[in-house]
Tab-separated table of C-alpha atoms and ligand atoms in Angstrom:
chain	number	residue	atom	x	y	z
A	1	MET	CA	-31.258	12.061	-13.502
A	2	SER	CA	-30.221	9.475	-10.905
A	3	ILE	CA	-27.075	10.152	-8.917
A	4	ASP	CA	-25.147	7.195	-10.374
A	5	LEU	CA	-25.822	8.486	-13.896
A	6	LYS	CA	-24.726	11.987	-12.888
A	7	ILE	CA	-21.493	10.546	-11.471
A	8	LYS	CA	-20.869	8.485	-14.594
A	9	ARG	CA	-21.402	11.528	-16.830
A	10	LEU	CA	-19.049	13.684	-14.755
A	11	ALA	CA	-16.410	10.938	-14.606
A	12	GLN	CA	-16.577	10.721	-18.387
A	13	GLU	CA	-16.511	14.503	-18.809
A	14	TYR	CA	-13.463	14.840	-16.525
A	15	ALA	CA	-11.629	11.733	-17.806
A	16	SER	CA	-9.348	13.604	-20.220
A	17	GLU	CA	-8.303	15.977	-17.431
A	18	THR	CA	-7.761	13.079	-15.026
A	19	ILE	CA	-5.590	11.373	-17.639
A	20	ALA	CA	-3.659	14.601	-18.248
A	21	ASN	CA	-3.055	14.923	-14.485
A	22	ARG	CA	-1.899	11.317	-14.313
A	23	ARG	CA	0.493	11.871	-17.198
A	24	TYR	CA	1.915	14.998	-15.601
A	25	LEU	CA	2.547	13.088	-12.358
A	26	HIS	CA	3.966	10.125	-14.257
A	27	THR	CA	6.379	12.384	-16.129
A	28	ASN	CA	7.461	14.122	-12.907
A	29	PRO	CA	7.744	11.413	-10.252
A	30	GLU	CA	9.229	12.065	-6.806
A	31	LEU	CA	10.600	9.657	-4.233
A	32	SER	CA	9.040	8.967	-0.841
A	33	PHE	CA	9.013	11.949	1.545
A	34	GLN	CA	10.220	14.214	-1.312
A	35	GLU	CA	6.860	14.803	-2.993
A	36	TYR	CA	7.174	18.625	-2.860
A	37	ASN	CA	6.295	19.370	-6.469
A	38	THR	CA	3.561	16.711	-6.405
A	39	ALA	CA	2.039	18.215	-3.250
A	40	ARG	CA	2.088	21.695	-4.811
A	41	PHE	CA	0.447	20.311	-7.944
A	42	VAL	CA	-2.257	18.558	-5.905
A	43	ALA	CA	-2.932	21.625	-3.750
A	44	GLN	CA	-3.225	23.853	-6.839
A	45	LYS	CA	-5.647	21.438	-8.522
A	46	LEU	CA	-7.775	21.360	-5.364
A	47	LYS	CA	-7.816	25.160	-5.279
A	48	ASP	CA	-8.829	25.222	-8.960
A	49	ILE	CA	-11.786	23.018	-8.046
A	50	GLY	CA	-12.753	25.539	-5.370
A	51	LEU	CA	-11.489	23.722	-2.283
A	52	THR	CA	-9.223	24.991	0.489
A	53	PRO	CA	-6.455	22.423	0.916
A	54	GLN	CA	-4.436	22.106	4.085
A	55	GLU	CA	-0.793	21.559	3.168
A	56	GLY	CA	2.310	20.397	4.990
A	57	ILE	CA	0.836	17.522	7.001
A	58	ALA	CA	3.654	14.971	7.329
A	59	ASP	CA	5.610	17.630	5.376
A	60	THR	CA	4.264	16.795	1.914
A	61	GLY	CA	0.749	15.551	2.726
A	62	VAL	CA	-2.327	17.464	1.565
A	63	VAL	CA	-5.829	17.250	3.035
A	64	ALA	CA	-9.046	18.857	1.833
A	65	ILE	CA	-12.657	18.764	2.921
A	66	ILE	CA	-15.803	18.686	0.796
A	67	GLU	CA	-18.955	19.417	2.734
A	68	GLY	CA	-22.296	18.156	1.516
A	69	LYS	CA	-25.626	18.811	3.189
A	70	ASN	CA	-25.586	18.311	6.989
A	71	PRO	CA	-21.777	18.149	7.007
A	72	GLU	CA	-21.720	17.015	10.645
A	73	SER	CA	-23.815	13.937	9.990
A	74	LYS	CA	-20.970	11.646	8.880
A	75	VAL	CA	-17.426	11.858	7.553
A	76	ILE	CA	-15.760	9.476	5.120
A	77	GLY	CA	-12.039	9.599	4.296
A	78	LEU	CA	-10.645	8.920	0.808
A	79	ARG	CA	-6.936	8.273	0.535
A	80	ALA	CA	-4.356	8.456	-2.262
A	81	ASP	CA	-0.603	7.939	-2.003
A	82	MET	CA	1.703	10.180	-4.048
A	83	ASP	CA	5.248	8.737	-4.047
A	84	ALA	CA	7.246	7.015	-6.783
A	85	LEU	CA	10.017	4.376	-6.734
A	86	PRO	CA	13.764	4.368	-7.464
A	87	ILE	CA	13.372	2.562	-10.817
A	88	PHE	CA	14.582	3.518	-14.329
A	89	GLU	CA	11.511	3.590	-16.537
A	90	LYS	CA	11.761	1.461	-19.681
A	91	ASN	CA	8.411	2.400	-21.239
A	92	GLU	CA	8.747	4.436	-24.440
A	93	VAL	CA	5.644	6.556	-23.924
A	94	PRO	CA	5.045	10.310	-24.328
A	95	TYR	CA	4.643	10.580	-20.561
A	96	LYS	CA	7.876	8.721	-19.689
A	97	SER	CA	9.555	9.864	-16.474
A	98	ILE	CA	11.921	12.801	-16.977
A	99	ASN	CA	13.270	12.376	-13.449
A	100	GLU	CA	15.789	9.713	-14.404
A	101	GLY	CA	15.927	6.760	-12.046
A	102	VAL	CA	12.578	7.621	-10.472
A	103	MET	CA	9.350	6.109	-11.724
A	104	HIS	CA	5.687	5.824	-10.818
A	105	ALA	CA	5.895	2.045	-11.013
A	106	CYS	CA	3.254	1.348	-8.373
A	107	GLY	CA	0.454	3.425	-9.866
A	108	HIS	CA	0.443	6.127	-7.206
A	109	ASP	CA	0.167	8.648	-10.070
A	110	VAL	CA	-3.123	6.925	-10.901
A	111	HIS	CA	-4.297	7.032	-7.275
A	112	THR	CA	-3.475	10.738	-6.924
A	113	SER	CA	-5.024	11.864	-10.227
A	114	SER	CA	-8.014	9.622	-9.611
A	115	LEU	CA	-8.638	11.212	-6.202
A	116	LEU	CA	-8.367	14.653	-7.820
A	117	GLY	CA	-11.041	13.511	-10.271
A	118	THR	CA	-13.143	12.237	-7.359
A	119	ALA	CA	-12.746	15.612	-5.647
A	120	LYS	CA	-14.012	17.402	-8.733
A	121	ILE	CA	-17.056	15.124	-9.062
A	122	LEU	CA	-17.952	15.324	-5.364
A	123	HIS	CA	-17.510	19.083	-5.246
A	124	GLN	CA	-19.837	19.374	-8.242
A	125	LEU	CA	-22.427	17.170	-6.519
A	126	ARG	CA	-22.058	18.627	-3.005
A	127	GLU	CA	-25.706	19.716	-2.867
A	128	GLU	CA	-26.777	16.141	-3.517
A	129	PHE	CA	-25.163	14.162	-0.702
A	130	GLU	CA	-25.187	14.170	3.077
A	131	GLY	CA	-22.092	14.529	5.223
A	132	THR	CA	-18.446	15.359	4.654
A	133	VAL	CA	-15.716	13.877	2.484
A	134	LYS	CA	-12.122	14.136	3.678
A	135	LEU	CA	-9.549	13.845	0.900
A	136	VAL	CA	-6.204	12.512	2.099
A	137	PHE	CA	-3.179	12.791	-0.202
A	138	GLN	CA	-0.330	11.184	1.678
A	139	PRO	CA	3.406	10.890	1.100
A	140	ALA	CA	5.680	7.869	1.197
A	141	GLU	CA	3.669	4.700	0.966
A	142	GLU	CA	6.795	2.950	-0.265
A	143	LYS	CA	9.172	3.811	2.547
A	144	ALA	CA	9.223	3.025	6.273
A	145	PRO	CA	7.797	4.284	8.545
A	146	GLY	CA	5.159	5.037	5.884
A	147	GLY	CA	3.493	8.370	5.225
A	148	ALA	CA	0.202	7.056	6.625
A	149	SER	CA	1.671	6.541	10.107
A	150	ILE	CA	2.941	10.133	10.181
A	151	MET	CA	-0.314	11.552	8.813
A	152	ILE	CA	-2.174	9.743	11.610
A	153	LYS	CA	0.270	11.048	14.245
A	154	GLU	CA	-0.273	14.550	12.878
A	155	GLY	CA	-4.025	14.197	13.298
A	156	VAL	CA	-5.427	13.296	9.882
A	157	LEU	CA	-8.040	11.052	11.513
A	158	GLU	CA	-9.336	13.877	13.720
A	159	ASN	CA	-11.173	17.182	13.165
A	160	PRO	CA	-13.243	15.897	11.555
A	161	ALA	CA	-12.815	12.198	12.340
A	162	PRO	CA	-13.757	9.879	9.458
A	163	ALA	CA	-16.111	7.021	10.329
A	164	GLY	CA	-14.467	5.049	7.549
A	165	MET	CA	-11.505	5.197	5.167
A	166	LEU	CA	-11.483	4.057	1.545
A	167	GLY	CA	-8.367	3.478	-0.519
A	168	GLN	CA	-7.911	2.075	-4.005
A	169	HIS	CA	-4.844	0.538	-5.637
A	170	VAL	CA	-4.132	-0.313	-9.250
A	171	ALA	CA	-4.036	-4.023	-10.089
A	172	PRO	CA	-2.032	-5.089	-13.154
A	173	ASN	CA	-3.323	-8.647	-12.725
A	174	ILE	CA	-6.988	-7.570	-12.969
A	175	PRO	CA	-8.440	-6.589	-16.381
A	176	VAL	CA	-9.386	-2.929	-16.698
A	177	GLY	CA	-13.088	-2.487	-16.011
A	178	LYS	CA	-13.071	-4.844	-13.055
A	179	ILE	CA	-12.782	-4.118	-9.329
A	180	GLY	CA	-11.610	-6.449	-6.555
A	181	PHE	CA	-12.636	-6.616	-2.898
A	182	ARG	CA	-11.739	-8.774	0.058
A	183	GLU	CA	-13.241	-8.705	3.553
A	184	GLY	CA	-11.048	-9.124	6.607
A	185	MET	CA	-7.367	-10.082	6.329
A	186	TYR	CA	-5.987	-8.793	3.057
A	187	MET	CA	-2.325	-7.735	3.156
A	188	ALA	CA	0.527	-8.632	5.497
A	189	SER	CA	2.600	-6.946	8.169
A	190	THR	CA	6.164	-6.505	6.952
A	191	ASP	CA	9.043	-6.745	9.403
A	192	GLU	CA	12.694	-7.015	8.450
A	193	LEU	CA	15.200	-9.269	10.191
A	194	TYR	CA	18.922	-8.523	10.244
A	195	MET	CA	21.246	-11.083	11.828
A	196	THR	CA	24.982	-11.213	12.211
A	197	ILE	CA	26.276	-14.549	13.464
A	198	LYS	CA	29.783	-14.257	14.793
A	199	GLY	CA	32.083	-17.225	15.244
A	200	LYS	CA	35.805	-17.740	14.799
A	201	GLY	CA	37.104	-18.199	11.270
A	202	GLY	CA	40.184	-19.971	9.985
A	203	HIS	CA	41.445	-22.876	7.865
A	204	GLY	CA	38.672	-25.166	6.725
A	205	ALA	CA	40.850	-28.178	7.496
A	206	MET	CA	40.798	-27.460	11.247
A	207	PRO	CA	37.135	-27.031	12.147
A	208	ASP	CA	37.780	-28.316	15.685
A	209	GLN	CA	39.750	-25.145	16.409
A	210	LEU	CA	37.118	-22.795	14.997
A	211	ILE	CA	33.555	-21.712	15.668
A	212	ASP	CA	31.901	-22.136	12.274
A	213	PRO	CA	29.327	-19.347	11.697
A	214	VAL	CA	28.267	-20.904	8.368
A	215	LEU	CA	27.045	-24.056	10.081
A	216	ILE	CA	25.420	-22.042	12.888
A	217	ALA	CA	23.642	-19.770	10.424
A	218	SER	CA	22.401	-22.802	8.495
A	219	HIS	CA	20.881	-24.252	11.672
A	220	VAL	CA	19.324	-20.893	12.482
A	221	ILE	CA	17.641	-20.602	9.053
A	222	VAL	CA	16.179	-24.106	9.258
A	223	SER	CA	15.049	-23.698	12.865
A	224	LEU	CA	13.352	-20.338	12.294
A	225	GLN	CA	11.214	-21.895	9.579
A	226	GLN	CA	10.014	-24.386	12.178
A	227	ILE	CA	8.593	-21.516	14.224
A	228	ILE	CA	6.372	-20.835	11.200
A	229	SER	CA	5.336	-24.477	10.876
A	230	ARG	CA	5.069	-25.379	14.610
A	231	ASN	CA	4.189	-22.273	16.662
A	232	ARG	CA	1.924	-20.451	14.254
A	233	LYS	CA	-1.783	-21.173	14.379
A	234	PRO	CA	-2.546	-22.775	11.013
A	235	ALA	CA	-5.262	-20.148	10.418
A	236	ASN	CA	-2.692	-17.315	10.527
A	237	PRO	CA	-1.103	-16.817	7.115
A	238	SER	CA	2.645	-16.212	7.552
A	239	VAL	CA	5.746	-15.996	5.429
A	240	LEU	CA	9.364	-16.041	6.528
A	241	SER	CA	11.848	-15.534	3.694
A	242	PHE	CA	15.587	-14.929	3.717
A	243	GLY	CA	17.037	-13.284	0.637
A	244	ARG	CA	20.518	-12.555	1.879
A	245	PHE	CA	22.975	-15.030	3.398
A	246	ILE	CA	26.547	-13.808	3.162
A	247	ALA	CA	29.372	-16.098	4.276
A	248	ASP	CA	32.334	-14.512	2.624
A	249	GLY	CA	34.906	-17.301	2.892
A	250	VAL	CA	36.283	-19.592	0.173
A	251	THR	CA	36.476	-23.378	-0.242
A	252	ASN	CA	38.995	-23.791	2.542
A	253	VAL	CA	38.516	-20.630	4.597
A	254	ILE	CA	35.738	-20.378	7.126
A	255	PRO	CA	34.776	-16.718	7.660
A	256	ASN	CA	34.494	-15.022	11.031
A	257	GLU	CA	30.872	-14.118	10.566
A	258	VAL	CA	27.768	-14.598	8.495
A	259	THR	CA	25.102	-11.990	7.809
A	260	ILE	CA	21.510	-12.935	7.101
A	261	GLN	CA	18.609	-10.704	6.068
A	262	GLY	CA	15.000	-11.646	5.705
A	263	THR	CA	11.385	-10.651	6.022
A	264	PHE	CA	8.605	-11.889	8.303
A	265	ARG	CA	5.040	-11.281	7.146
A	266	CYS	CA	1.768	-12.220	8.781
A	267	MET	CA	-1.809	-11.117	9.385
A	268	ASP	CA	-2.205	-11.147	13.149
A	269	GLU	CA	-0.639	-8.481	15.353
A	270	GLU	CA	-0.416	-10.732	18.427
A	271	TRP	CA	1.229	-13.562	16.514
A	272	ARG	CA	3.516	-11.023	14.854
A	273	GLU	CA	4.968	-10.009	18.248
A	274	ASP	CA	5.071	-13.590	19.506
A	275	GLY	CA	6.727	-14.858	16.311
A	276	LEU	CA	9.405	-12.149	16.370
A	277	ARG	CA	10.144	-12.840	20.046
A	278	ARG	CA	10.519	-16.570	19.356
A	279	MET	CA	12.779	-15.983	16.342
A	280	LYS	CA	15.134	-13.784	18.302
A	281	LYS	CA	15.251	-16.244	21.196
A	282	MET	CA	15.846	-19.224	18.953
A	283	ALA	CA	18.540	-17.579	16.815
A	284	GLU	CA	20.411	-16.354	19.898
A	285	GLY	CA	19.981	-19.666	21.717
A	286	ILE	CA	21.204	-21.869	18.872
A	287	THR	CA	24.140	-19.575	18.205
A	288	GLU	CA	25.115	-19.519	21.855
A	289	ALA	CA	24.819	-23.316	22.186
A	290	MET	CA	27.212	-23.649	19.252
A	291	GLY	CA	29.714	-21.188	20.727
A	292	GLY	CA	28.943	-18.089	18.693
A	293	VAL	CA	27.244	-14.747	19.229
A	294	CYS	CA	24.148	-13.588	17.337
A	295	ASP	CA	23.183	-9.935	16.823
A	296	PHE	CA	19.498	-10.047	16.019
A	297	GLU	CA	17.918	-6.825	14.839
A	298	ILE	CA	14.272	-6.320	13.943
A	299	VAL	CA	13.181	-3.352	11.838
A	300	LYS	CA	9.448	-2.994	12.239
A	301	GLY	CA	7.446	-2.334	9.095
A	302	TYR	CA	3.731	-1.831	8.470
A	303	PRO	CA	0.991	-3.648	10.376
A	304	PHE	CA	-1.285	-6.032	8.492
A	305	LEU	CA	-4.125	-4.601	6.452
A	306	LYS	CA	-7.589	-5.648	7.567
A	307	ASN	CA	-10.604	-4.691	5.560
A	308	HIS	CA	-13.524	-4.028	7.878
A	309	PRO	CA	-15.952	-6.849	6.974
A	310	GLU	CA	-19.252	-4.923	7.037
A	311	LEU	CA	-17.890	-1.784	5.398
A	312	THR	CA	-16.182	-3.877	2.711
A	313	ARG	CA	-19.343	-5.916	2.086
A	314	ARG	CA	-21.330	-2.702	1.711
A	315	MET	CA	-18.729	-1.237	-0.666
A	316	LYS	CA	-18.653	-4.423	-2.732
A	317	ASN	CA	-22.438	-4.401	-3.063
A	318	GLU	CA	-22.370	-0.730	-4.044
A	319	ALA	CA	-19.661	-1.468	-6.614
A	320	ILE	CA	-21.868	-4.236	-8.045
A	321	GLU	CA	-24.692	-1.739	-8.360
A	322	TYR	CA	-22.432	0.788	-10.103
A	323	MET	CA	-20.338	-1.564	-12.266
A	324	GLY	CA	-22.457	-4.699	-12.679
A	325	ARG	CA	-21.970	-7.995	-10.904
A	326	GLU	CA	-19.734	-9.412	-13.641
A	327	ASN	CA	-17.192	-6.636	-13.043
A	328	VAL	CA	-16.694	-7.112	-9.306
A	329	ILE	CA	-14.407	-9.914	-8.198
A	330	ASP	CA	-13.097	-11.373	-4.938
A	331	LEU	CA	-9.418	-10.965	-4.124
A	332	ASP	CA	-7.012	-13.483	-2.621
A	333	LEU	CA	-4.826	-12.776	0.378
A	334	TRP	CA	-1.631	-11.023	-0.617
A	335	MET	CA	1.499	-11.213	1.539
A	336	ALA	CA	2.820	-7.854	0.338
A	337	GLY	CA	2.623	-4.807	2.622
A	338	GLU	CA	0.807	-1.493	2.236
A	339	ASP	CA	0.834	1.455	4.622
A	340	PHE	CA	-2.948	1.927	4.236
A	341	ALA	CA	-2.805	-0.784	6.927
A	342	PHE	CA	-2.125	1.946	9.519
A	343	TYR	CA	-5.560	3.466	8.863
A	344	SER	CA	-7.138	0.004	8.919
A	345	GLN	CA	-5.773	-0.611	12.413
A	346	VAL	CA	-7.572	2.404	13.893
A	347	VAL	CA	-10.654	3.132	11.759
A	348	ASP	CA	-13.091	0.997	9.728
A	349	SER	CA	-11.366	0.716	6.365
A	350	CYS	CA	-11.766	-0.734	2.905
A	351	PHE	CA	-8.861	-1.076	0.479
A	352	TYR	CA	-9.905	-2.316	-2.940
A	353	ARG	CA	-8.286	-2.953	-6.305
A	354	LEU	CA	-8.824	-1.105	-9.547
A	355	GLY	CA	-8.161	-3.296	-12.599
A	356	THR	CA	-5.594	-1.741	-14.974
A	357	ARG	CA	-4.550	-4.704	-17.130
A	358	ASN	CA	-5.062	-4.811	-20.883
A	359	GLU	CA	-3.568	-7.938	-22.382
A	360	ALA	CA	-4.466	-6.990	-25.978
A	361	ARG	CA	-2.439	-3.780	-25.635
A	362	GLY	CA	0.444	-5.499	-23.847
A	363	ILE	CA	-0.226	-3.757	-20.526
A	364	VAL	CA	0.636	-6.675	-18.287
A	365	SER	CA	3.793	-5.765	-16.304
A	366	GLY	CA	3.665	-6.058	-12.538
A	367	VAL	CA	3.978	-3.172	-10.112
A	368	HIS	CA	7.567	-2.229	-9.176
A	369	THR	CA	8.876	-3.202	-12.647
A	370	PRO	CA	10.432	-0.768	-15.189
A	371	THR	CA	7.714	-1.566	-17.755
A	372	PHE	CA	4.703	-1.117	-15.466
A	373	ASP	CA	1.891	0.885	-17.033
A	374	VAL	CA	-1.902	1.059	-16.842
A	375	ASP	CA	-4.823	1.107	-19.246
A	376	GLU	CA	-5.926	4.695	-18.731
A	377	THR	CA	-9.597	3.750	-19.082
A	378	ALA	CA	-9.180	3.046	-15.371
A	379	LEU	CA	-8.928	6.813	-14.868
A	380	GLU	CA	-12.576	7.197	-15.745
A	381	ILE	CA	-13.661	4.219	-13.643
A	382	GLY	CA	-11.599	5.064	-10.535
A	383	PRO	CA	-12.944	8.572	-9.788
A	384	GLY	CA	-16.533	7.652	-10.643
A	385	LEU	CA	-16.580	4.528	-8.519
A	386	MET	CA	-14.917	6.209	-5.543
A	387	SER	CA	-17.382	9.103	-5.688
A	388	TRP	CA	-20.271	6.647	-5.780
A	389	LEU	CA	-18.899	4.600	-2.869
A	390	ALA	CA	-18.348	7.718	-0.764
A	391	ILE	CA	-21.814	9.136	-1.427
A	392	ARG	CA	-23.526	5.809	-0.757
A	393	GLU	CA	-21.611	5.206	2.454
A	394	LEU	CA	-22.384	8.731	3.676
A	395	ALA	CA	-26.071	8.033	3.099
A	396	LYS	CA	-25.920	5.186	5.642
A	397	GLN	CA	-26.276	6.272	9.257
B	401	ZN	ZN1	4.418	-0.261	-4.277
B	402	ZN	ZN1	1.456	1.014	-4.148
């Protein structure tokens, strides 16, 4: 029997267990950096398979190795994130969250159970592939500084060092049965901006005696957008959005200060630094010219996610071979962030999307919503495809 058929049979055979694991995780979600029960569950499942997991990396991270033939020949890393979100689940399903106010609303339960399924398939087939697979179960994708950055600091990309990293993410906008890829720039860096513009408040009828922070802040917002339109290279996708602008006066009272919060997202690390530097300088300069003082704080988020072009092309072609051309689609840029980006900055990486949408069954809600759910057919596709991609990539020297 050919290896792809063997994988498909095993994925099908293990699907009910993968779904049961997903449902257990969905019922028992844990917030970022608190995935203690999840990590124990993952480690136990890996032991049941016959692996020897290494626990406690980045506190709740779990890593395991599957050696094929010639284990030194090449190493590929497979990553799943394990954390849930502070959301009250509104789905009335048998596997509804029992940890009230915490929900797997980003599909990380799917990623974790799917990687457990992949582990089981690859362990079963270990005599039939070359090289080593490194399974990476990481904490805290949803919370800065991101579990991936800590896992890397604690050495997850060494001993053995993966030549490439693969990660998959559920996609509620892609029909189940389809897979999406994109070479190169894919997701954005995510930095947060916090400004306090201080002036001198007072009666709105006497603006000449005041320093109006509302007017200053308005100029700052408009001017910062011009950095995006005038200083950015047009080829660099960027977003600057402000969602909080608090000037807590009334019709005839100008407040002492205004607070502004926003997010800057782009896909070029050099431009990211340059853009942030310009924003700070402009906000402080305008405020000072108008007589006020600006506190400008930047909270750095994740870098941008770049899919290594050759690796991603290879993985897309392999996915076509496994799934059929009609089931593999190209993705658009997405200005959201993802901490898989940390891996992509230091090792050849490919982050792809696993379709989970089923319109006929009403499974259409976006990630990070209280009604998010997946078509669980994806739990047969995910482990099979990832096993196939890993084995095929390991075969390439
Ligand atoms: Zn998320
Ligand atoms: Zn996610």
